[in-house]
Each structure stands twice: as structure tokens, then as C-alpha cells.
XYZ file of C-alpha atoms in Angstrom:
558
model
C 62.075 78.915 54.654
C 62.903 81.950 52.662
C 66.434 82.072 54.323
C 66.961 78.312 52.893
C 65.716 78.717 49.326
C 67.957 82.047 49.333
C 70.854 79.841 49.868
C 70.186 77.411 48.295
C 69.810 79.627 45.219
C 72.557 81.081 45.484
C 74.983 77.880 45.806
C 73.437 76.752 42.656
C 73.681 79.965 40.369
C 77.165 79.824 42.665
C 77.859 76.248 40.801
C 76.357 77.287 37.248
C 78.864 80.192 37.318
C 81.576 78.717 38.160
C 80.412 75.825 35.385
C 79.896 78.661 32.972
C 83.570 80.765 33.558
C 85.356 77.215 33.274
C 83.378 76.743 30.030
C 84.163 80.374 28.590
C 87.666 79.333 29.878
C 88.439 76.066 28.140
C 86.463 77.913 24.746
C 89.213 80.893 25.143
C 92.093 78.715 25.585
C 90.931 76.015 22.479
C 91.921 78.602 19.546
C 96.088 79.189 20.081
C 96.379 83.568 19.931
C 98.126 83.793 16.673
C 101.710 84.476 16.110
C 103.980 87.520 14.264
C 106.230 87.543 11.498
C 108.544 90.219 10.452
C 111.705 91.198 8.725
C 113.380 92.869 5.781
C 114.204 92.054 1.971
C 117.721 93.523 0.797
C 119.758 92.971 -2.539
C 122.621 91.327 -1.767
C 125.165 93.314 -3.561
C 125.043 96.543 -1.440
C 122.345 95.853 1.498
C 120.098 98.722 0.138
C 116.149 97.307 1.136
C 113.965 96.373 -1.813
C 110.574 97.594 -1.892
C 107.562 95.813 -3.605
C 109.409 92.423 -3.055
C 106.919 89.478 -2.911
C 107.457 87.451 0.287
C 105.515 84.006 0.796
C 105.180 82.132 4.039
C 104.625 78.971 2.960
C 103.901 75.918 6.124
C 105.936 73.067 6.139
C 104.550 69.513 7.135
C 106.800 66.208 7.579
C 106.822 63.316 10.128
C 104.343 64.266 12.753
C 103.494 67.564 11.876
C 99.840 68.344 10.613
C 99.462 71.452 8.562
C 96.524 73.674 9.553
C 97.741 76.751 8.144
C 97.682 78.105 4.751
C 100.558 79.616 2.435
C 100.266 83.763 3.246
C 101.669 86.388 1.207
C 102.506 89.870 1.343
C 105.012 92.837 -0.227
C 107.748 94.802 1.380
C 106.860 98.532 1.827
C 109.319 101.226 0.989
C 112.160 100.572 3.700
C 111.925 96.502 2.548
C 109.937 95.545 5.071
C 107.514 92.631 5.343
C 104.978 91.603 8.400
C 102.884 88.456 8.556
C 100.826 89.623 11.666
C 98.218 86.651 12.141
C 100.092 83.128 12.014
C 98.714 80.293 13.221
C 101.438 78.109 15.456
C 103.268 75.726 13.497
C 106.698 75.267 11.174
C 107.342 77.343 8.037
C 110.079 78.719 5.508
C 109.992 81.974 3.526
C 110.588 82.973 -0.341
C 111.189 86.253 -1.280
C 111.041 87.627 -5.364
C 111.166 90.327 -6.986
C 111.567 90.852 -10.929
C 115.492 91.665 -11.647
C 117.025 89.278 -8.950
C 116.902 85.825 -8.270
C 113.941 84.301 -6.001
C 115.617 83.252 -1.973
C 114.351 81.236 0.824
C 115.342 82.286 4.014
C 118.461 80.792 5.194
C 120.745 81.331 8.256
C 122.499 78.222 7.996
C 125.245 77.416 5.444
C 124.852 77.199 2.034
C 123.393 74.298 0.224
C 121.278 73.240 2.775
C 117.249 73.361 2.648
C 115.292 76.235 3.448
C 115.516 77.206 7.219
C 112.742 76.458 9.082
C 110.842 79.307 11.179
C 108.807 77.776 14.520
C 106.113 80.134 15.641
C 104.827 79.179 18.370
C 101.250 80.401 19.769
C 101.760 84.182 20.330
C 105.058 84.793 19.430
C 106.225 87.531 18.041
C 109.638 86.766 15.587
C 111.789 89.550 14.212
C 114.826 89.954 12.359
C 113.946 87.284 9.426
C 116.072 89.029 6.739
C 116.686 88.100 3.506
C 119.082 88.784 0.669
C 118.032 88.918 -2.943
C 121.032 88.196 -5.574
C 120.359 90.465 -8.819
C 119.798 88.844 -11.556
C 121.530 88.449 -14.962
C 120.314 88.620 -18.487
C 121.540 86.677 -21.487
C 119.745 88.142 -25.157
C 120.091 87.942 -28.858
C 118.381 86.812 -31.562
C 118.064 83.127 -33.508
C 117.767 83.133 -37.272
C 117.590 80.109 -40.269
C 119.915 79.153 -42.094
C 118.523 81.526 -44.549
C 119.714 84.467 -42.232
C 116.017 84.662 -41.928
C 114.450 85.452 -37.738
C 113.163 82.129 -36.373
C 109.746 82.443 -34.839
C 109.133 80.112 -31.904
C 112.356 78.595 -31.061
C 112.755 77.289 -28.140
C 115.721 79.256 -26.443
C 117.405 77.356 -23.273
C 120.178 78.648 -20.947
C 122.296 75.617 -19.867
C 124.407 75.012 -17.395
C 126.721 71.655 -17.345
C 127.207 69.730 -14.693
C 129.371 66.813 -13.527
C 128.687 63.655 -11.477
C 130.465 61.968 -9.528
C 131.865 58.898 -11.737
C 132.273 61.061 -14.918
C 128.863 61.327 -16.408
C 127.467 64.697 -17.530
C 123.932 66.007 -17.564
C 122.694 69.245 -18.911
C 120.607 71.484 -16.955
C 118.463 74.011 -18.313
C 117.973 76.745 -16.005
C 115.389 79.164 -17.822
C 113.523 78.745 -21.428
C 112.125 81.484 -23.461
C 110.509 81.585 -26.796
C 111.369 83.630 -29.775
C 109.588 86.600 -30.940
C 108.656 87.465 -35.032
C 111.750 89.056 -35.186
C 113.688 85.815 -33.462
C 114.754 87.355 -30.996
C 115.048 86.122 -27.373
C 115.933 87.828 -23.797
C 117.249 84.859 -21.027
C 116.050 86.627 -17.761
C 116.174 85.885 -14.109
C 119.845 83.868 -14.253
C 122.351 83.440 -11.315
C 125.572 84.987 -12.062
C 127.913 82.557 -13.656
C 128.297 80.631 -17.385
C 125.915 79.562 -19.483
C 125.275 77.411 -22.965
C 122.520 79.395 -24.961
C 120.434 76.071 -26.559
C 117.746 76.198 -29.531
C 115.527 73.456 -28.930
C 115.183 70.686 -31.862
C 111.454 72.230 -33.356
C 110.140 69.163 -34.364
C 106.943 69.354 -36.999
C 104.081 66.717 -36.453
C 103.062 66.877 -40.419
C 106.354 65.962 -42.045
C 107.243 69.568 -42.893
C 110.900 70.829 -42.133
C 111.975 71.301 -38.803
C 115.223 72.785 -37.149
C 118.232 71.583 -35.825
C 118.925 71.611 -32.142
C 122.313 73.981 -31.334
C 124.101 75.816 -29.536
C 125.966 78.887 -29.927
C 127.341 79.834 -31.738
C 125.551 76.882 -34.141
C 127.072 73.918 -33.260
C 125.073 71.012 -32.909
C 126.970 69.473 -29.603
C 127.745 70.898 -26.012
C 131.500 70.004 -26.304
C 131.715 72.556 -29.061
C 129.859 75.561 -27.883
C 130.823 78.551 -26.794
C 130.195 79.360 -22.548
C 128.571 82.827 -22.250
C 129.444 84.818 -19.085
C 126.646 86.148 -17.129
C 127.074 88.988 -14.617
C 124.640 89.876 -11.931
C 122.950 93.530 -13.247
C 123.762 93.124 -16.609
C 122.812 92.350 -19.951
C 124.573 90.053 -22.168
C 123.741 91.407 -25.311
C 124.041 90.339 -28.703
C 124.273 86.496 -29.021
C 123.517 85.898 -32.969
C 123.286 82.598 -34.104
C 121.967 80.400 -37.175
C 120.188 77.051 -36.913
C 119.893 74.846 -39.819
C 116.857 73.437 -41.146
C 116.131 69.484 -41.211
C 113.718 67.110 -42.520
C 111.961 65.057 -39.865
C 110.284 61.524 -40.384
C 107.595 59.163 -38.582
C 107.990 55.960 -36.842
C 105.563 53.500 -36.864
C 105.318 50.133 -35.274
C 103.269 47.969 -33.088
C 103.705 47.272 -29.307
C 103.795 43.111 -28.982
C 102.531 42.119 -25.594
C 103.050 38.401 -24.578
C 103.057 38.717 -20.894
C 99.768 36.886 -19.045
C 98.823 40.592 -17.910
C 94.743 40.327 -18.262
C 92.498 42.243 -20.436
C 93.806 44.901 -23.496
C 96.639 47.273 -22.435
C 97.581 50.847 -23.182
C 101.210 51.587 -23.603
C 102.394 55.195 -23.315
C 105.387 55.137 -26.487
C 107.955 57.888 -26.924
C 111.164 57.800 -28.724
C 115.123 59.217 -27.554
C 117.870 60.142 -29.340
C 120.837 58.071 -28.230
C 123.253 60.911 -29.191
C 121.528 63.774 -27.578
C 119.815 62.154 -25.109
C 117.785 65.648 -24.023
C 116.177 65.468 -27.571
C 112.804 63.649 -27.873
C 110.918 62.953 -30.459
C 106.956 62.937 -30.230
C 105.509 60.697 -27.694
C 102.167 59.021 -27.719
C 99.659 56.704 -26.877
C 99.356 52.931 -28.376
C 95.858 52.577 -30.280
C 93.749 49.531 -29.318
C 95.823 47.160 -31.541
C 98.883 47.695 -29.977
C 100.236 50.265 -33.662
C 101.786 53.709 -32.696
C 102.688 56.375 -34.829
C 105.794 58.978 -33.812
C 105.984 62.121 -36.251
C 108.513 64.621 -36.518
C 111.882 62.718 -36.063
C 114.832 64.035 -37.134
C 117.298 61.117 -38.289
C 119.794 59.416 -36.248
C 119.897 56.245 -33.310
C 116.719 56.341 -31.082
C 115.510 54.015 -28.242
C 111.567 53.430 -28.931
C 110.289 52.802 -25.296
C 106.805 51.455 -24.502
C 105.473 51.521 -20.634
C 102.043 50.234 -19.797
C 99.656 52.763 -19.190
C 97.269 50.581 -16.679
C 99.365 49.094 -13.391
C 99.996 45.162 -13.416
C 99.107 43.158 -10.159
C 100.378 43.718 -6.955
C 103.285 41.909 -6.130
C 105.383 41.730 -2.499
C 108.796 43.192 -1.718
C 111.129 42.555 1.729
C 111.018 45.665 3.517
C 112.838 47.104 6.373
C 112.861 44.795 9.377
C 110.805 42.196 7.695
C 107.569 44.549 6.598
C 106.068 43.497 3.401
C 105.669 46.295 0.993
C 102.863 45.857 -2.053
C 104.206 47.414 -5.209
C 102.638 47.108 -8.486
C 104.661 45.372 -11.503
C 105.017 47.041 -14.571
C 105.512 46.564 -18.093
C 107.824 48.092 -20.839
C 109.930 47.501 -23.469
C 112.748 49.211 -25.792
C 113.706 48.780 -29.147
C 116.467 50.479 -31.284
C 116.049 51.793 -34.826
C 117.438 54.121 -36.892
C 116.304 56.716 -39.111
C 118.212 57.306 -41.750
C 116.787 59.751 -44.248
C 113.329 57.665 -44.511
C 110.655 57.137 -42.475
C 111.263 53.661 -39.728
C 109.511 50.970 -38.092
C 109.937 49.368 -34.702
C 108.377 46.427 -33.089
C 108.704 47.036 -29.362
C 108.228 43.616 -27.268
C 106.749 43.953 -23.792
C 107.948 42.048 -20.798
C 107.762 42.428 -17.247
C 110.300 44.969 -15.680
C 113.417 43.354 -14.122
C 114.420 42.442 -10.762
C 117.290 42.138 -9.230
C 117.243 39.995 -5.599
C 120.048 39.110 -3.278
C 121.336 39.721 0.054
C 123.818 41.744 2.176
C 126.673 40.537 4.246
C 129.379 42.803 6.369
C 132.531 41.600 6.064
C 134.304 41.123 10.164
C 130.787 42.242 11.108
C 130.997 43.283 15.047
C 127.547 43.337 15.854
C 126.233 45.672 12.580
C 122.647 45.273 11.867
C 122.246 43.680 8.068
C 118.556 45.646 8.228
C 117.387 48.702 6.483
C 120.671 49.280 4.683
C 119.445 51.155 1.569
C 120.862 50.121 -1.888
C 120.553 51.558 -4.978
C 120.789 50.660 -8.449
C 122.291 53.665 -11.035
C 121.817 53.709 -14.335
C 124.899 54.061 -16.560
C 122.175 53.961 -19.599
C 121.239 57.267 -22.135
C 117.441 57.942 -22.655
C 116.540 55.571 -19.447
C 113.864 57.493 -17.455
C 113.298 56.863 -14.060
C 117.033 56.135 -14.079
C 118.081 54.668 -10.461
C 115.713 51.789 -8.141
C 116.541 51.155 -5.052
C 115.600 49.068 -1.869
C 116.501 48.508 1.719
C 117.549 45.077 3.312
C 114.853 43.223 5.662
C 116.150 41.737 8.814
C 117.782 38.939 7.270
C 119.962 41.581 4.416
C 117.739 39.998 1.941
C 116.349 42.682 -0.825
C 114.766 42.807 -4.221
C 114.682 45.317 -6.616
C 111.692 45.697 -8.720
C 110.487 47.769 -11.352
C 113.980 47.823 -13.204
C 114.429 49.665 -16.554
C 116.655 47.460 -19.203
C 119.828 49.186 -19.008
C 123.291 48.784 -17.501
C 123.251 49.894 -14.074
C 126.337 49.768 -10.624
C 125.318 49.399 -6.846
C 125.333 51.578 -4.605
C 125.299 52.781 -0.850
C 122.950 55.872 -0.050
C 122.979 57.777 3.413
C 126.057 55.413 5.317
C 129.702 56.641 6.496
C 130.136 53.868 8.601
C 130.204 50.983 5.829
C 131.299 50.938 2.567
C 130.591 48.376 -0.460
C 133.610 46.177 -0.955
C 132.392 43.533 -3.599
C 129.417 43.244 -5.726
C 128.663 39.201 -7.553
C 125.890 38.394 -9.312
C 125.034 34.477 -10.282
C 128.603 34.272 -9.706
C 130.406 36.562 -11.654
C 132.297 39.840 -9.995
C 130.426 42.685 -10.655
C 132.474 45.081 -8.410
C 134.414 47.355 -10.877
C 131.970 46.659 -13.722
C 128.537 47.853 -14.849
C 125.354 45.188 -14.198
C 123.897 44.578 -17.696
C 119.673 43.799 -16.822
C 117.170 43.201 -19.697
C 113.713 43.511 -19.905
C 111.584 40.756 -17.834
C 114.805 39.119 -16.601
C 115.217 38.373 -12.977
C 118.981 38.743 -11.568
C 119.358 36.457 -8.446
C 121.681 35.200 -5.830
C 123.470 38.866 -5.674
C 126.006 38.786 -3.239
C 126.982 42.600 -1.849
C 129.459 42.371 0.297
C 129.869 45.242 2.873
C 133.191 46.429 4.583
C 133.419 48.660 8.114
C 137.238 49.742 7.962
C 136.193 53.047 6.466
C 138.739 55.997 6.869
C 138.936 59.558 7.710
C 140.838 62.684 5.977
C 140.552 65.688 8.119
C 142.562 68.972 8.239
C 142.829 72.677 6.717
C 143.201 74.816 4.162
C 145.919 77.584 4.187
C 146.951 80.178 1.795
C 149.708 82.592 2.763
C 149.419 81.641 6.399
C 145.303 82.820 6.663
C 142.428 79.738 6.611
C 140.705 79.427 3.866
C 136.788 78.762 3.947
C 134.219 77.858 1.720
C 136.125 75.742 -0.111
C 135.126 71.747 -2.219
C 137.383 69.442 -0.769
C 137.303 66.677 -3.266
C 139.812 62.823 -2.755
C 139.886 61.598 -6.368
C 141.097 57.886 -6.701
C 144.785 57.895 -8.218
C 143.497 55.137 -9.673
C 141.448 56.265 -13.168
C 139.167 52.838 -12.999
C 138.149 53.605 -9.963
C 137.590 57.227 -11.258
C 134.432 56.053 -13.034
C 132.685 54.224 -9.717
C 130.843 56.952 -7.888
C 131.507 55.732 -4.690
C 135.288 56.276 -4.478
C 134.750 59.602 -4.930
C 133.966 61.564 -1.789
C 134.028 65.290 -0.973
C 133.491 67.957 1.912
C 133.650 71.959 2.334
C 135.927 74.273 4.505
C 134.015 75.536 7.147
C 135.036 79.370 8.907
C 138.079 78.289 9.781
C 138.940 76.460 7.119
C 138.735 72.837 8.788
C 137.077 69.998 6.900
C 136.761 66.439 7.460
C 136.489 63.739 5.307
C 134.559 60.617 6.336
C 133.125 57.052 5.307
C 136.590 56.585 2.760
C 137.182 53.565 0.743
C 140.810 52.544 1.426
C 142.984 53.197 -0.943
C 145.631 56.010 -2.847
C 143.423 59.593 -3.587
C 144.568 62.853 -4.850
C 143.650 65.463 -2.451
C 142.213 68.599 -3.908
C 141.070 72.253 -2.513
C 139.004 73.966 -4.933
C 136.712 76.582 -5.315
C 133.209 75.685 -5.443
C 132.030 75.099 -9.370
C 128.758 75.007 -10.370
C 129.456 72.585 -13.002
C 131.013 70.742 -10.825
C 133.824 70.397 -13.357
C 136.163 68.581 -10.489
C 133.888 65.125 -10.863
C 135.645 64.980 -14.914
C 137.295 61.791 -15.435
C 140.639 64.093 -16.560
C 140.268 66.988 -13.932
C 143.140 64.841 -11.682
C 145.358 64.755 -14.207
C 145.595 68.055 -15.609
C 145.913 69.515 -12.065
C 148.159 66.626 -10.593
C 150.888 69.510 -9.782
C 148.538 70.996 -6.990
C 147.161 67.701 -5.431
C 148.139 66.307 -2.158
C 148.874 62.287 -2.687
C 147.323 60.485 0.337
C 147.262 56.801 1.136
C 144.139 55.585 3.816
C 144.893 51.689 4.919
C 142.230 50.160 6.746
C 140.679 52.139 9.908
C 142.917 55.089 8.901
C 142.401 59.025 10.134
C 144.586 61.075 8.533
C 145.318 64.695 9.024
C 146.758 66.914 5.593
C 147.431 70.343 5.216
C 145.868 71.848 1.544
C 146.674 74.984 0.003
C 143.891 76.117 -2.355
C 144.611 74.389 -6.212
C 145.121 76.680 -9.177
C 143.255 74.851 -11.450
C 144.338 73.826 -15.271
């Protein structure tokens, strides 16, 4: 009996064992062992390690990934190196900053991509993540009146300009600073390279003289400043210039609503200067009764723009593959008045946004799916915010547009080599090589887009004195200076190690063939750029289907 209950016992403390080490088992394994991080911080002038640099390891969702770690960070001890010892599995990318040089993601891949994702997985130890800190440059000087007295406050911009493709030119302010009692300014933390210094327009709510927006050395347009030079360690010292004083001035007006939107309406009302369209005046809110009030408005051309505050109903749009996506209408208007030495007023009427509805076809289609081909709408407009809409085709190659600023806009194709647009008509008239004029409320229908698939290739290298040239803009400019001004035409790629490119998803037609540095400003996308250096392009003609193989030498450019 004894013998039996001994046995017995001891299967069953046997079993609850065994139970108990598979439970302290599957417990153990349910938390992943953390992973290891570590690597160095450099400048990138002379490889010598930075100590004290900031580095943040920051974790990156996206389609299918959940986050369950949080952003770490930690400094570089004395030989510039950084450890993140406890990381949780998962995807992340680095930063690295420290004051005198500009801030770097981790990157092993080429230039002008995102930041390179790191994948830790459970227990894993990665080494080697190095990165490579530019040093900074420095633009200072001092602002004054047009008194020669310091101006407190300014605003002070660095600027670079840039170029789109099709010709238009936007101005990006890097870094802002404000002016001390003694107006003077110090630009810090710039990329090597040029720069427009910019005093903001100080606008003053109360009616009382404000300044001038300029740019140095006190001109009162980008075209004729002077470019400042910024080099990577130093200081550019010295930059003096006046800004004159202006009187500024109030618009007033009323918002008319006479849409059947329900119930009283808010409308968000700001004002843009159609000359210098980075210039606004004082926005606001619309009172109750629809008045608004915008002080401190220099003179000149504005565009008064009122946007509803409160979403309008839900209304359906043709998706990808036939989905049905709910978007909510809204409701704006614009109105244009001038202020000419005198306070203004502006009635702005309020309509539904545009839309703009159609379909897709593909010209000697050979089986090409009409669905999910993504369109876009670009606005050719100043002062239009939001600028571009877009939508993809359903099944069908039916789309609509909502939401559509006033404004005069062009199609076109994002994310496809492998069609190109051929023909745009709308309501019957050829809107192919001209802009698409949309007003407020109206609905543009029966668009046409007609799609082509005999894109061509360019491919080939770049030589100079016999040796492959990398790291070069590749850039086909129509010959044709019409065509200049239609984004699409113009299409561009980069020299890789050996100084191949490749060129793909053409237009057919005549292009000038270019091998240039690469430009921040991007000054090859200028309407004139092919003709001033027409000596060092390459003339190529692409017919229908074309790959074509050239042979560049690197343009000295005019």
C-alpha cells in the first residue's frame, strides 16, 4: 500500500514538474533578450571622433510593423563612441548632433535616399554603425532701419533657391534667427553652400509702421540679391544691411456663405501677397456674422482666402479597384483686392471646393490595368495652399478629384516609368500643353487622359579625360522650350561608381542631354539653363520604344 501511494506520488509531483519547467519555459521565452547597438560619431572633414555628440535611436513603424519600443538616447564618450545596450527587437534609424556641425541620420546607402534602416533582431549584437557629422557654417551681421538705426526683432532667414522641374521657383528657408538690441544676427548650423540672407516683412497689428521685407544687401526681390558663400568651419562675417520702414493697413470684409451647408460656419481668413507669395499678412478667424478684420498689411495685390473651419458632409470618391473612399467636402473662397496706400475691403464668396472627374484610357493598351494609376493635379497658382490633389483610377480608370483649390492647375503621372501621359481634354477642349483653369464650386467633367506605353530609354556614361565620372545629375531637357514648362518632359538620373546612368519612362521626342554637377538649387530645371549651355549638350532624338545609348562628358556650365 505504501509502495503504491509512493509511486503514485511521485508520478504526479513527476507530472506537476514537468507542468511547472514547461511553464517557467514558455514565461522565459515570452520576453525577446534584448538587442545591442554600437558605433562611432566622426566629423566628416578629417575622420577625427567627436565626443559629447547626441545620438538618438529613434523606432520606425510602417506597413505591418507595430512599434513597441521607445526613442533612446545617449552621448558619445571621448573616442566618439556610442552604445545602446538594451533594444528591444524591431526596425530603427539613427540621428546624430552635435552643436557646430550639421545633424545626420545614418546612411550606408547613396545619397538622397531615406534614413537607413537598422533591424535588431532579439539578441543581436550590431557594430560598426558609424556616422559622419558635416561641420557646420555660420552666416552673421547685423540689420539696421533706414535710419542707420539696429533693428530689434527682425526676423533674419537664410534662403536657399530652388528650381522645379517646369520652371517654377520656390524659396526655402533653411534656418531663422531673431535680432538682438543691437540688430544683430548670427545664421548657425548651415550646410556648406550659398545662401540669400532674408529680413522678414515685421508686420504691426495696431497700424503703427512696420518694415519692409529684403534681402541683402536691401533689395526687396530674390532676383536682385546678393548669394552669400558659406563654408563649412567658418564664419561669414559682416553682412550689413538696411531695411526700410512701411506703413501697413487693415482689411476688412465679410465672408458670404450661400452654400446649403447646415447650421453657422467658421471660416479661418488669411491674406497673400501675389508678388511675394512667402509674405502673409495676418490671418484670422471669421466672427459669428461672417466680418473679418486683417491688420498690418503692407500695400500691394493680395488673394483674401476663406476655408471653413467645421468639415462639410461626407461625400464618396472611386478608389483603387472599385473601394469607396468617404472624404469630407470643404468650403473656401478667394477674392483679390488691393491695397493701395488706404485701408481695403473684400467680400469673399464661399462655394464648395472643385472637382474635377473623368477617366483614363491607354492608348494600344496590351493588357495594362486602367486601376490604381495615380494622378495628380499641380498647381501653377501663387498663394494656393495645399497646392497639388490627386487621386487614383478605380477598376474602370474612372477618378474624381475633390477638394480642389481655385487656381490653374496641369495633370500629372506620379510613381510610373512604364506609361506616360500623351493627351489631356476636358469637356472637349485639349488641355495637353496648357494649364486647367478650375474655380471655386465648379465641377470639371468628362476629362479624357489619355495614356501612352512607347516610353523610351537613355542609358550610358560619363567620361572626362578617359576616367568615369560619378555622382553626377543627368538631366534630358526638351529642345523644345513649350515643352520646357510641362514637368513631365523633364526627366533626370545620377552617375553611379562607374559613372553609368540610365534614363527611363521618356516621352518621345528631341532632348538636350546634360551632365552636371549636382546643384542644390537645382538651377538646371530654369526655363533658360538649355540655352545658355547648348555648346556642352548632347542632342538626342527617342522615337517610339527607343533605348538609346550616349556618351556625356561632364558640362561646363554658363
Amino acid at each position: 500500500m505504501s509502495v503504491r501511494i509512493v509511486a503514485v506520488c511521485f508520478a504526479l509531483c513527476a507530472t506537476l514538474g514537468a507542468q511547472r519547467s514547461s511553464a517557467q519555459s514558455n514565461s522565459s521565452a515570452t520576453p525577446q533578450q534584448p538587442g545591442q547597438i554600437t558605433g562611432h560619431v566622426y566629423r566628416a572633414d578629417n575622420n577625427e571622433p567627436i565626443s559629447k555628440a547626441i545620438v538618438s535611436l529613434n523606432p520606425m513603424g510602417g506597413r505591418g510593423i507595430t512599434v513597441t519600443a521607445v526613442p533612446q538616447s545617449t552621448r558619445t564618450d571621448t573616442n566618439g563612441v556610442f552604445t545602446f545596450s538594451t533594444v528591444t527587437p524591431g526596425n530603427y534609424n539613427l540621428v546624430a548632433r552635435h552643436t557646430g556641425f550639421i545633424n545626420e541620420v545614418f546612411q550606408r546607402a547613396l545619397i538622397g535616399l531615406g534614413p537607413e534602416t537598422i533591424i535588431v533582431s532579439a539578441g543581436e549584437t550590431i557594430s560598426k554603425i558609424d556616422i559622419r557629422l558635416p561641420v557646420a557654417a555660420v552666416i552673421s551681421g547685423t540689420v539696421f532701419d533706414e535710419d542707420n538705426q539696429p533693428l530689434e526683432g527682425a526676423q533674419v532667414s537664410a534662403v536657399r533657391l530652388r528650381y522645379q522641374k517646369g520652371g517654377q521657383q520656390q524659396e526655402l528657408p533653411v534656418q531663422q534667427v531673431t535680432s538682438d538690441d543691437l540688430g544683430n544676427f548670427r545664421l548657425y548650423g548651415l550646410a556648406e553652400g550659398n545662401y540669400f540672407v532674408r529680413v522678414e516683412n515685421r508686420n504691426m497689428p495696431n497700424g503703427e509702421a512696420g518694415f519692409r521685407s529684403a534681402y541683402y544687401p536691401g533689395t526687396p526681390t530674390i532676383e536682385s540679391a546678393q548669394k552669400l558663400k558659406a563654408t563649412a568651419g567658418s564664419e561669414t562675417s559682416g553682412v550689413r544691411f538696411a531695411v526700410a520702414a512701411q506703413n501697413t493697413y487693415t482689411i476688412t470684409g465679410s465672408v458670404i456663405d450661400t452654400t446649403d451647408s447646415p447650421g453657422p460656419r467658421r471660416y479661418a481668413v488669411s491674406a497673400v501677397h501675389l508678388t511675394e507669395g512667402s509674405s502673409f499678412a495676418m490671418g484670422g478667424q471669421s466672427n459669428p456674422d461672417g466680418t473679418f478684420t486683417l491688420r498690418g498689411v503692407p500695400s500691394g495685390d493680395y488673394m483674401v482666402m476663406a476655408r471653413s473651419m467645421q468639415a462639410g458632409p461626407p461625400v464618396q470618391t472611386a478608389g483603387v479597384s472599385g473601394s469607396v473612399t468617404i472624404a469630407q467636402r470643404q468650403y473656401l473662397g478667394t477674392a483679390i483686392v488691393r491695397v493701395a496706400d488706404a485701408d481695403a475691403r473684400a467680400n469673399v464668396q464661399i462655394s464648395s471646393s472643385a472637382e474635377v472627374d473623368g477617366k483614363v484610357v491607354v492608348e494600344n493598351s496590351t493588357g495594362q490595368s486602367v486601376s490604381g494609376i495615380r494622378l495628380l493635379l499641380q498647381s501653377l497658382s501663387p498663394g494656393i495652399g495645399g497646392g497639388n490633389s490627386n487621386a487614383s483610377t478605380d477598376q474602370n480608370g474612372a477618378f474624381k478629384i475633390q477638394n480642389v483649390q481655385s487656381g490653374s492647375y496641369i495633370f500629372s503621372l506620379g510613381g510610373r516609368t512604364d506609361i506616360y501621359l500623351k493627351q489631356v481634354v476636358c469637356n472637349g477642349r485639349d488641355y495637353t500643353l496648357q494649364p486647367l483653369t478650375i474655380d471655386s464650386g465648379v465641377t470639371i467633367s468628362d476629362c479624357v487622359l489619355t495614356m501612352a506605353t512607347d516610353t523610351c530609354n537613355i542609358k550610358g556614361q560619363v567620361y572626362d579625360s578617359g576616367k568615369p565620372v560619378p555622382d553626377l545629375v543627368i538631366v534630358a531637357i526638351p529642345q523644345s522650350i513649350a515643352l520646357r514648362r510641362l514637368a513631365r518632359y523633364t526627366v533626370t538620373g545620377n552617375t553611379n561608381v562607374n559613372g553609368e546612368f540610365q534614363i527611363s519612362g521618356m516621352i518621345p521626342g528631341d532632348y538636350l542631354l546634360f551632365a552636371v554637377p549636382k546643384d542644390d538649387e537645382q538651377s538646371y530645371f530654369q526655363i533658360d539653363f538649355a540655352d545658355r549651355n547648348q555648346r556642352d549638350a548632347e542632342r538626342v532624338s527617342v522615337k517610339s520604344g527607343d533605348t538609346k545609348t550616349v556618351t556625356l562628358k561632364p558640362a561646363t556650365l554658363q
